[in-house]
Every structure is written in C-alpha cells, then in structure tokens.
GROMACS .gro file of C-alpha atoms in nm:
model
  286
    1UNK     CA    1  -1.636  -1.650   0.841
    2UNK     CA    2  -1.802  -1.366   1.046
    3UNK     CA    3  -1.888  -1.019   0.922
    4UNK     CA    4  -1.888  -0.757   1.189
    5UNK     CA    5  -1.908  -0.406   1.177
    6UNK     CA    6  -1.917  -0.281   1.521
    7UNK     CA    7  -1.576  -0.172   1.607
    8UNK     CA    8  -1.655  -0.293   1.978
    9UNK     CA    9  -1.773  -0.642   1.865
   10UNK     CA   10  -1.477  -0.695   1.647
   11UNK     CA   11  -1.223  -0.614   1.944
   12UNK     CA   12  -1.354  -0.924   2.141
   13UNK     CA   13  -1.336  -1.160   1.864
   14UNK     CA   14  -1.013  -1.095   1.854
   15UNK     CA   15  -0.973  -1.025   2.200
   16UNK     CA   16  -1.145  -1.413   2.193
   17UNK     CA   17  -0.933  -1.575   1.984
   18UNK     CA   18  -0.592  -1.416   2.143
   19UNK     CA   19  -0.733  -1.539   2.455
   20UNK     CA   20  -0.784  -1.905   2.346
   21UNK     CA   21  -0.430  -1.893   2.251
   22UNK     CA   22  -0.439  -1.801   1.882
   23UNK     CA   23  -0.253  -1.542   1.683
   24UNK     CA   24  -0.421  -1.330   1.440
   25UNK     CA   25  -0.304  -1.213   1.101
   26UNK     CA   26  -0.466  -0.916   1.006
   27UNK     CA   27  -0.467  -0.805   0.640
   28UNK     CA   28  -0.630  -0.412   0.649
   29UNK     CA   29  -0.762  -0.317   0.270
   30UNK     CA   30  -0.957  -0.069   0.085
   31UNK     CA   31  -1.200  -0.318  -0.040
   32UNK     CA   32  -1.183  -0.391  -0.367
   33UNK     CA   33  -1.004  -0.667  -0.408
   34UNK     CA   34  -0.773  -0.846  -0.617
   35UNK     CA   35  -0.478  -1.069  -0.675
   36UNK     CA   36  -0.247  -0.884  -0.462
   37UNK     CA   37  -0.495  -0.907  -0.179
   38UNK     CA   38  -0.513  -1.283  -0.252
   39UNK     CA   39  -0.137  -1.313  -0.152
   40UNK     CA   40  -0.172  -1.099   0.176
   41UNK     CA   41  -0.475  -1.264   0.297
   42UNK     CA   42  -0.252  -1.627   0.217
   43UNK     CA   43   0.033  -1.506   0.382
   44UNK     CA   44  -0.151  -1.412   0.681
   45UNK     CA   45  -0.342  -1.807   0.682
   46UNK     CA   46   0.017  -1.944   0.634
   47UNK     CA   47   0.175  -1.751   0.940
   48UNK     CA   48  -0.095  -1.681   1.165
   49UNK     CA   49  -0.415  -1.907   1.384
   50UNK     CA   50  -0.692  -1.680   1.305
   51UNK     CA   51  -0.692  -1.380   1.002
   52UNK     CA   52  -0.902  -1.095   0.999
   53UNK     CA   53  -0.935  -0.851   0.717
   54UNK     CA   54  -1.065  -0.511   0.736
   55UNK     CA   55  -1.293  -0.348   0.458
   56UNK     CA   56  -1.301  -0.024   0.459
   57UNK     CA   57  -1.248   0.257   0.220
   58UNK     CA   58  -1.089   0.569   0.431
   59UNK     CA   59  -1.207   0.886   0.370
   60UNK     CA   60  -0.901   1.075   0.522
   61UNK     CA   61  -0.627   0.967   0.284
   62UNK     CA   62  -0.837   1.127  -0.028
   63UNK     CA   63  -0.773   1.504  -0.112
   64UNK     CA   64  -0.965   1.462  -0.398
   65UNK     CA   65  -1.383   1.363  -0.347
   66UNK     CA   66  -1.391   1.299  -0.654
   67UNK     CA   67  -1.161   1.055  -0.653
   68UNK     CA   68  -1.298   0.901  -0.334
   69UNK     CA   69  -1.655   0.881  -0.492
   70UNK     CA   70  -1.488   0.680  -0.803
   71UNK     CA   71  -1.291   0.442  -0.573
   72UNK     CA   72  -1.416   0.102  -0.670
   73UNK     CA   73  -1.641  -0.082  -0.437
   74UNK     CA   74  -1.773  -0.473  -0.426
   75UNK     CA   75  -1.804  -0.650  -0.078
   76UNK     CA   76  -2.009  -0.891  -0.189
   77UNK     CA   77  -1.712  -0.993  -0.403
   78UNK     CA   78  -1.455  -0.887  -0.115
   79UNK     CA   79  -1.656  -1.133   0.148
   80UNK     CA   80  -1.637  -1.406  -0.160
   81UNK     CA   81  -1.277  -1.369  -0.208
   82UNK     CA   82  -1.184  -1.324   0.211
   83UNK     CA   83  -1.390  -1.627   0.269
   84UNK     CA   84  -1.240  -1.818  -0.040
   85UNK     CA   85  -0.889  -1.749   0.112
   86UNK     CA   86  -1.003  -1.895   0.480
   87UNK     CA   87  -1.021  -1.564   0.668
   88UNK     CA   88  -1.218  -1.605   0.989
   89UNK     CA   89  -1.341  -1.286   1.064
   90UNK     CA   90  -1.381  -0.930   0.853
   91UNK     CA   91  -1.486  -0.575   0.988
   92UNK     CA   92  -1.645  -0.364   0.729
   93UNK     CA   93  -1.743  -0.018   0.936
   94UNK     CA   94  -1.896   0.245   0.867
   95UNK     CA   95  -1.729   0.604   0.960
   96UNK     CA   96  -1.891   0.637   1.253
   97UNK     CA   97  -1.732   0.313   1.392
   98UNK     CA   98  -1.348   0.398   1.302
   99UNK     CA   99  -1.428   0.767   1.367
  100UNK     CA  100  -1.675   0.798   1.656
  101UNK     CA  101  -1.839   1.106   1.787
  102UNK     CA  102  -1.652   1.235   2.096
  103UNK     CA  103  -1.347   0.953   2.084
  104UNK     CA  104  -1.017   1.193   2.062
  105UNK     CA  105  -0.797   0.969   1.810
  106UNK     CA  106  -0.395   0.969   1.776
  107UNK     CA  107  -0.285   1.152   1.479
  108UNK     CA  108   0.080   1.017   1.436
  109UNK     CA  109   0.267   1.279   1.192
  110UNK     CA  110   0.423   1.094   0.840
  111UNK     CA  111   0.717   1.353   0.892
  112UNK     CA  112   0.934   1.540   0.623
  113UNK     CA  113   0.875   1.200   0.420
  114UNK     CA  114   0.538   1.224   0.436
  115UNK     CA  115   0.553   1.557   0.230
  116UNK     CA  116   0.744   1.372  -0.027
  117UNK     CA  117   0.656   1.154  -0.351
  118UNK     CA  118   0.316   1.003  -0.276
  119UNK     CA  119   0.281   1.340  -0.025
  120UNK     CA  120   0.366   1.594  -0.265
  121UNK     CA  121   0.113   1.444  -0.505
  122UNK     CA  122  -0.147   1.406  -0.246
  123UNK     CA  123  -0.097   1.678   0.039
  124UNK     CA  124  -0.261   1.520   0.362
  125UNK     CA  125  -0.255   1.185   0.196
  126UNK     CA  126  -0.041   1.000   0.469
  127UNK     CA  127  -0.152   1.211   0.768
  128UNK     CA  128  -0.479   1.040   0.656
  129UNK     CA  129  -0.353   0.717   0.586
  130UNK     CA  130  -0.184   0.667   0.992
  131UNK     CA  131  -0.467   0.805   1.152
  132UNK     CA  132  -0.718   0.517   1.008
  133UNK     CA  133  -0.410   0.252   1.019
  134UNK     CA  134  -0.337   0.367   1.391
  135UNK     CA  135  -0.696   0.303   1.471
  136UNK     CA  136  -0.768  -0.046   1.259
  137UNK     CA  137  -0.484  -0.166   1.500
  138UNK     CA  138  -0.626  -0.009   1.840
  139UNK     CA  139  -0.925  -0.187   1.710
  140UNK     CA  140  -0.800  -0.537   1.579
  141UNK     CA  141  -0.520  -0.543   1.938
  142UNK     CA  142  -0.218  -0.731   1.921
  143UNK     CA  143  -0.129  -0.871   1.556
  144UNK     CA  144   0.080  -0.972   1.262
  145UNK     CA  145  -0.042  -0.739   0.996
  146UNK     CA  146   0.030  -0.780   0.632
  147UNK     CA  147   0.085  -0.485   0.325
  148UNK     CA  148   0.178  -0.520   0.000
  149UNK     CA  149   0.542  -0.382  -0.122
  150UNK     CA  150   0.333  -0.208  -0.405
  151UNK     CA  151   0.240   0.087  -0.186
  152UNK     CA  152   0.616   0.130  -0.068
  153UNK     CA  153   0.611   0.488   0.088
  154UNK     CA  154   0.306   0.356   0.288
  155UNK     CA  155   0.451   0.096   0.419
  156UNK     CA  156   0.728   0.261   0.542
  157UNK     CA  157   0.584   0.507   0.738
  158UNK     CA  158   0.332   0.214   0.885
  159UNK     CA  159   0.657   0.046   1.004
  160UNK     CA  160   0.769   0.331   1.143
  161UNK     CA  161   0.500   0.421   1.304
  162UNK     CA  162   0.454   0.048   1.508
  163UNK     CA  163   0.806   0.111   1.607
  164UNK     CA  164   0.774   0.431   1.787
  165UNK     CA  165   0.454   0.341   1.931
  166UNK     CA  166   0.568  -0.053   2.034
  167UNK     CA  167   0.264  -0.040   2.326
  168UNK     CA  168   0.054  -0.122   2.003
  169UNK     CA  169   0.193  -0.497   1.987
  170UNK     CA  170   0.172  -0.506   1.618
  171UNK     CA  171   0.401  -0.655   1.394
  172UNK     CA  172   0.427  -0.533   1.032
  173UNK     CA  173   0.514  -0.800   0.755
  174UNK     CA  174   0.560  -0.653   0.384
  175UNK     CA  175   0.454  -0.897   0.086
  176UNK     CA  176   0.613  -0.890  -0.228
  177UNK     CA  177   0.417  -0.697  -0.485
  178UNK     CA  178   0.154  -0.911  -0.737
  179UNK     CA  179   0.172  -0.866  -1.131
  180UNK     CA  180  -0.001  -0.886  -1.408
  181UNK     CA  181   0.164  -1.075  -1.707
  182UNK     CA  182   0.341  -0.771  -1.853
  183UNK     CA  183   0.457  -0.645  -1.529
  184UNK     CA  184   0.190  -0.426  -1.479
  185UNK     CA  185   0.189  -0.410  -1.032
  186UNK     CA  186  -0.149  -0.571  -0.954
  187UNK     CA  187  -0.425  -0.231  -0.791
  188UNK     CA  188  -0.788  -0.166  -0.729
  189UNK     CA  189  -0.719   0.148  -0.987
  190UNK     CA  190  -0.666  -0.101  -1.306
  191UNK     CA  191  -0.996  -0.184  -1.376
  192UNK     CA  192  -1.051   0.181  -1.444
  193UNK     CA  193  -0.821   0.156  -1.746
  194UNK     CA  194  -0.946   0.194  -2.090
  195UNK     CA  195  -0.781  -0.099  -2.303
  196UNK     CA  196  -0.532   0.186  -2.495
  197UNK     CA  197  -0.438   0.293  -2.136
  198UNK     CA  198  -0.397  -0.048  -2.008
  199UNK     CA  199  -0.176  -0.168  -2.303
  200UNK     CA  200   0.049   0.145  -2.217
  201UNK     CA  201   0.045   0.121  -1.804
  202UNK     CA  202   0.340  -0.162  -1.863
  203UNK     CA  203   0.569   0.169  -1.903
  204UNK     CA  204   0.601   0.182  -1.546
  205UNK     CA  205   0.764  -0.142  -1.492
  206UNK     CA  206   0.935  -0.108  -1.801
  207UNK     CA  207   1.095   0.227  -1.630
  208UNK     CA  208   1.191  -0.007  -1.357
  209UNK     CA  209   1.354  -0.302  -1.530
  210UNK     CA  210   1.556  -0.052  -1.713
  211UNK     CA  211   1.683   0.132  -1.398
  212UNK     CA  212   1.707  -0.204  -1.258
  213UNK     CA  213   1.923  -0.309  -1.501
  214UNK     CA  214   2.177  -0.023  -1.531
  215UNK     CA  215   2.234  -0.078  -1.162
  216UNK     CA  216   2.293  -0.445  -1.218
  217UNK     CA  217   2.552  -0.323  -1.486
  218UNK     CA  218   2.750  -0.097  -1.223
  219UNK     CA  219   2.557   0.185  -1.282
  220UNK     CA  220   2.607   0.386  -0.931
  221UNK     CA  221   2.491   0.710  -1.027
  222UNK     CA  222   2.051   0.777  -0.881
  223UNK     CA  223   2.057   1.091  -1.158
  224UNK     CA  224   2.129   0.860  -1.429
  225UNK     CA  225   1.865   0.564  -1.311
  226UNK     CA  226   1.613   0.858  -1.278
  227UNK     CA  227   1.666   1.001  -1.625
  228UNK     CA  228   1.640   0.679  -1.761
  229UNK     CA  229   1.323   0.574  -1.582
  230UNK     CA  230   1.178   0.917  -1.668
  231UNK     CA  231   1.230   0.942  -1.985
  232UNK     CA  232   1.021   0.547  -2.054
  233UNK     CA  233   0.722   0.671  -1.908
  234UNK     CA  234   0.762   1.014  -2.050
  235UNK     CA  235   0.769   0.860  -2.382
  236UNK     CA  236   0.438   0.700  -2.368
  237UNK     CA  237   0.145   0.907  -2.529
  238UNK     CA  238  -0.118   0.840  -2.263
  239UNK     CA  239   0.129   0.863  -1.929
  240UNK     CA  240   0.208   1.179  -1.774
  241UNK     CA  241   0.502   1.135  -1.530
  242UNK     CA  242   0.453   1.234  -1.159
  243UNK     CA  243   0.778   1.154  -1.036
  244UNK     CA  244   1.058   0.893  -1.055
  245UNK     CA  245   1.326   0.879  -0.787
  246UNK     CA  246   1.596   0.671  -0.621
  247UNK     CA  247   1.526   0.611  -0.230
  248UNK     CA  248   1.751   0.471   0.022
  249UNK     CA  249   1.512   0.170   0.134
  250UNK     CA  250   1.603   0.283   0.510
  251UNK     CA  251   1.483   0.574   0.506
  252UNK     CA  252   1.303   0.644   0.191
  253UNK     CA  253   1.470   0.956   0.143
  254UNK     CA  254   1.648   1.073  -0.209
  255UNK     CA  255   2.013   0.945  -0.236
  256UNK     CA  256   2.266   1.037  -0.506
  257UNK     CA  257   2.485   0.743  -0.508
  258UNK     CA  258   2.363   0.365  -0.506
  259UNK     CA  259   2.622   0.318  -0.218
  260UNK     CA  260   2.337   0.118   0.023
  261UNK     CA  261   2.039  -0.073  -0.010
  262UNK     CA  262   1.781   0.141  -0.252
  263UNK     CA  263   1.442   0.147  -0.419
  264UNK     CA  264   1.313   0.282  -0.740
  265UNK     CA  265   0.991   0.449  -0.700
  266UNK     CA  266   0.756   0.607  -1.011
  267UNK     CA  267   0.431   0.734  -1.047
  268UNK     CA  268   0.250   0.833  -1.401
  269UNK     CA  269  -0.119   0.964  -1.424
  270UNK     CA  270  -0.303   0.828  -1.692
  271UNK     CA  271  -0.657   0.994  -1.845
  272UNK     CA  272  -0.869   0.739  -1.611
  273UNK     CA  273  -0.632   0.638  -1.277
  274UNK     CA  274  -0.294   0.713  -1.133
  275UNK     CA  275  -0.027   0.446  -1.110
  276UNK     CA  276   0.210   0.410  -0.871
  277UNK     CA  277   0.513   0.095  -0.860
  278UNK     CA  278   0.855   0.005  -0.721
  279UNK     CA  279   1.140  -0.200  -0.742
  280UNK     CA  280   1.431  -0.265  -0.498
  281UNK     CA  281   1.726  -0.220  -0.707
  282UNK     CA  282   2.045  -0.474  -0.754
  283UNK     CA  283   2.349  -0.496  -0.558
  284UNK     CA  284   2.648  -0.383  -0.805
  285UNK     CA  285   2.859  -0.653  -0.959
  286UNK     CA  286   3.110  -0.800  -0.717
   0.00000   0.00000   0.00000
C-alpha cells in the first residue's frame, strides 16, 4: 500500500493503474475509521482492480471550529485498517494540496435541498461538502466511488452532482449502512459518547423501526410516521430532536403521502455528538 500526499503524485498512480488497464474503486473518508468504512473499502476490493482511499478531514463542511477541532483523528490506525482491507493506494493531504493557492475550484451549488435537514442544521454544510468531493474526484480521475447510505442527504446530492457534471467519469455506488448490535448506525461521532448517552443513542433507530413499521402496516400518511418517530427520540432524557421527516428517495424532498419510494430521515443532538440515521421505508401491503 502507498501513502501519498501530493495531490499531483496521486493523479498518476491512478492515472498508472487506469492506464495498465485497471479500474479503481475509490472510497473518500474523513479519517477516522470504523466498521462502516470496513464495508466501503470491501466493496470497492470486491468490484474494482485497484482501491484508493482518501484521508482527509475537510475543513469546508464545518460551521462550527469547534466541532472541527474535536473531529476524531488516527491515521496510523486509518493506514492499519486501509491496508488490512487490501487498499493499494491512500492520499492523506494537507489543505494546501486539495485547496491550492491560485487554483480557481468548481463550487457546484447543493440547491433548495441543500438548505434542508442536514442544511438547515449546518448552513454551508453541503456547499462545503461538493466543493472537496468535486475536487477528491478531479484528483483521483475516472472511478467507481463508494458512500455509505448512513449519510443519506450527502449522498444524494454527490449523485446528483456526477450526473450533471458526467465529463467527471465517476460512478457513485451507495453501501448499505453498518450497525452496531442495538441498531445504533455505525459513525466516527460514537466514540464521543459517554456510556449513559450511548445506551440512549439506540432511540434513533428505534424512531425508525417504528415508522418503519406503521408503513409496513398500511400506514400512508408522512405526518403520522413523523409524529411517531418524533415523539421516540423526544422521549429520551439525553436526546434533543433536530428533525425527523419523510423524503421521497428521488428527490429527497418532504412528501405527504407514502405514494412512491421514501426514506425516513432523523437527527437528535446529544450532550457530546450529533446523530444522524435513515431508513428506506416498506412498500404497503399488497
């Protein structure tokens, strides 16, 4: 496995392997990394020649520097775990090399969704979030890249993105979301849990499984689900509920009536980290 962190040098390894006929997976992360991360960097060995992995905690997608100064940090357990999982190559920049001096970079716009859920909570989080994502894949060239289902709102606007801007030549893959035992979605922000908070952060996919399952019952109605998903995290002590909604998956915008393909989405703060999770919800009975 090779560590590079010149944005230049990593564009002709891949630029080398393309060119020796291979296809490269790319899995882009924070750092950090856990389970979840496990399962993107396999899914990239299983469909791909070559995987790369980016490290590399973005700046841009914080409003909070506080919050960016507390975001977790171990590469000498990210290399362990990337090279334990067969990746061949991993770019771990600094600033300078995704942002350079005098290099004009594309700012794709999120859009009205981008000011919603995850954006209302974190104004100028997604604006942040495609302008480092836009460059990882001007850097990394032609790929299959690989997110987690976890960050759902993210990966939506990723997708979109790639498909107004084709001339990229990526391809997005999403990856079913990694839990702990109780349900609890698998995230860098866990470990920052105290044990009481932990023990209560199942709410969230509690709130879930019982929207989930009114759907599955015939339940048609998004109000309802919400009120119902609300009102479980809203009842534990420690949470303090951000939002919870009902999405149509297509284009992640609030619906009223489960009439198409849609997605839960919730999001509690707790006294140490923020949660966020997601479910796509059941077809009604035939």
């Amino acid at each position: 496995m090779e560590l590079i962190r010149g944005s230049a040098a990593f564009r002709e390894a891949t630029d080398a392997a393309r060119d020796a006929g291979a296809s490269i997976g790319f899995v882009p992360t924070m750092g950090a990394l856990h389970e979840g991360h496990r399962s993107l960097l396999r899914a990239a060995r299983a469909q791909a020649d070559r995987v790369a992995v980016s490290i590399f905690v973005n700046p841009m997608q914080f409003d909070d520097p506080d919050d960016l100064a507390r975001y977790p940090r171990d590469e000498t357990a990210d290399l362990a775990m990337c090279a334990a999982e067969g990746a061949d190559l991993v770019w771990g920049p600094p600033v300078d090399e995704v942002s350079p001096l005098g290099v004009e970079l594309a700012h794709p716009d999120p859009g009205p969704v981008g000011d919603l859920y995850e954006g209302a909570a974190r104004p100028g989080h997604f604006a942040g979030v495609l302008l480092v994502v836009h460059r990882l894949f001007d850097v990394v060239g032609p790929c299959t890249a690989f997110f987690g289902e976890k960050d759902a709102q993210q990966l939506f606007l990723v997708r979109r993105m790639v498909e107004r801007e084709s001339d990229l030549g990526v391809t997005i893959v999403g990856c079913p979301t990694v839990r702990e035992p109780d349900g609890l979605a698998r995230s860098s922000r866990n470990a920052a849990l105290s044990r009481e908070e932990r023990e209560q952060a199942a709410c969230l996919f509690l709130a879930l499984t019982e929207g989930a399952e009114r759907a599955r019952s015939g339940e048609r109605d998004a109000n309802t689900l919400v009120a119902v998903m609300a009102r479980e995290i809203g009842g534990t002590p420690l949470a303090r509920l951000d939002y919870a909604a009902v999405v149509d998956d297509a284009t992640f915008e609030p619906i009223g009536t489960l009439d198409r393909r849609a997605r839960a989405i919730v999001a509690a703060r707790f006294p140490s980290a923020r949660l966020i999770d997601n479910v796509v919800l059941p077809e009604p009975p035939a």
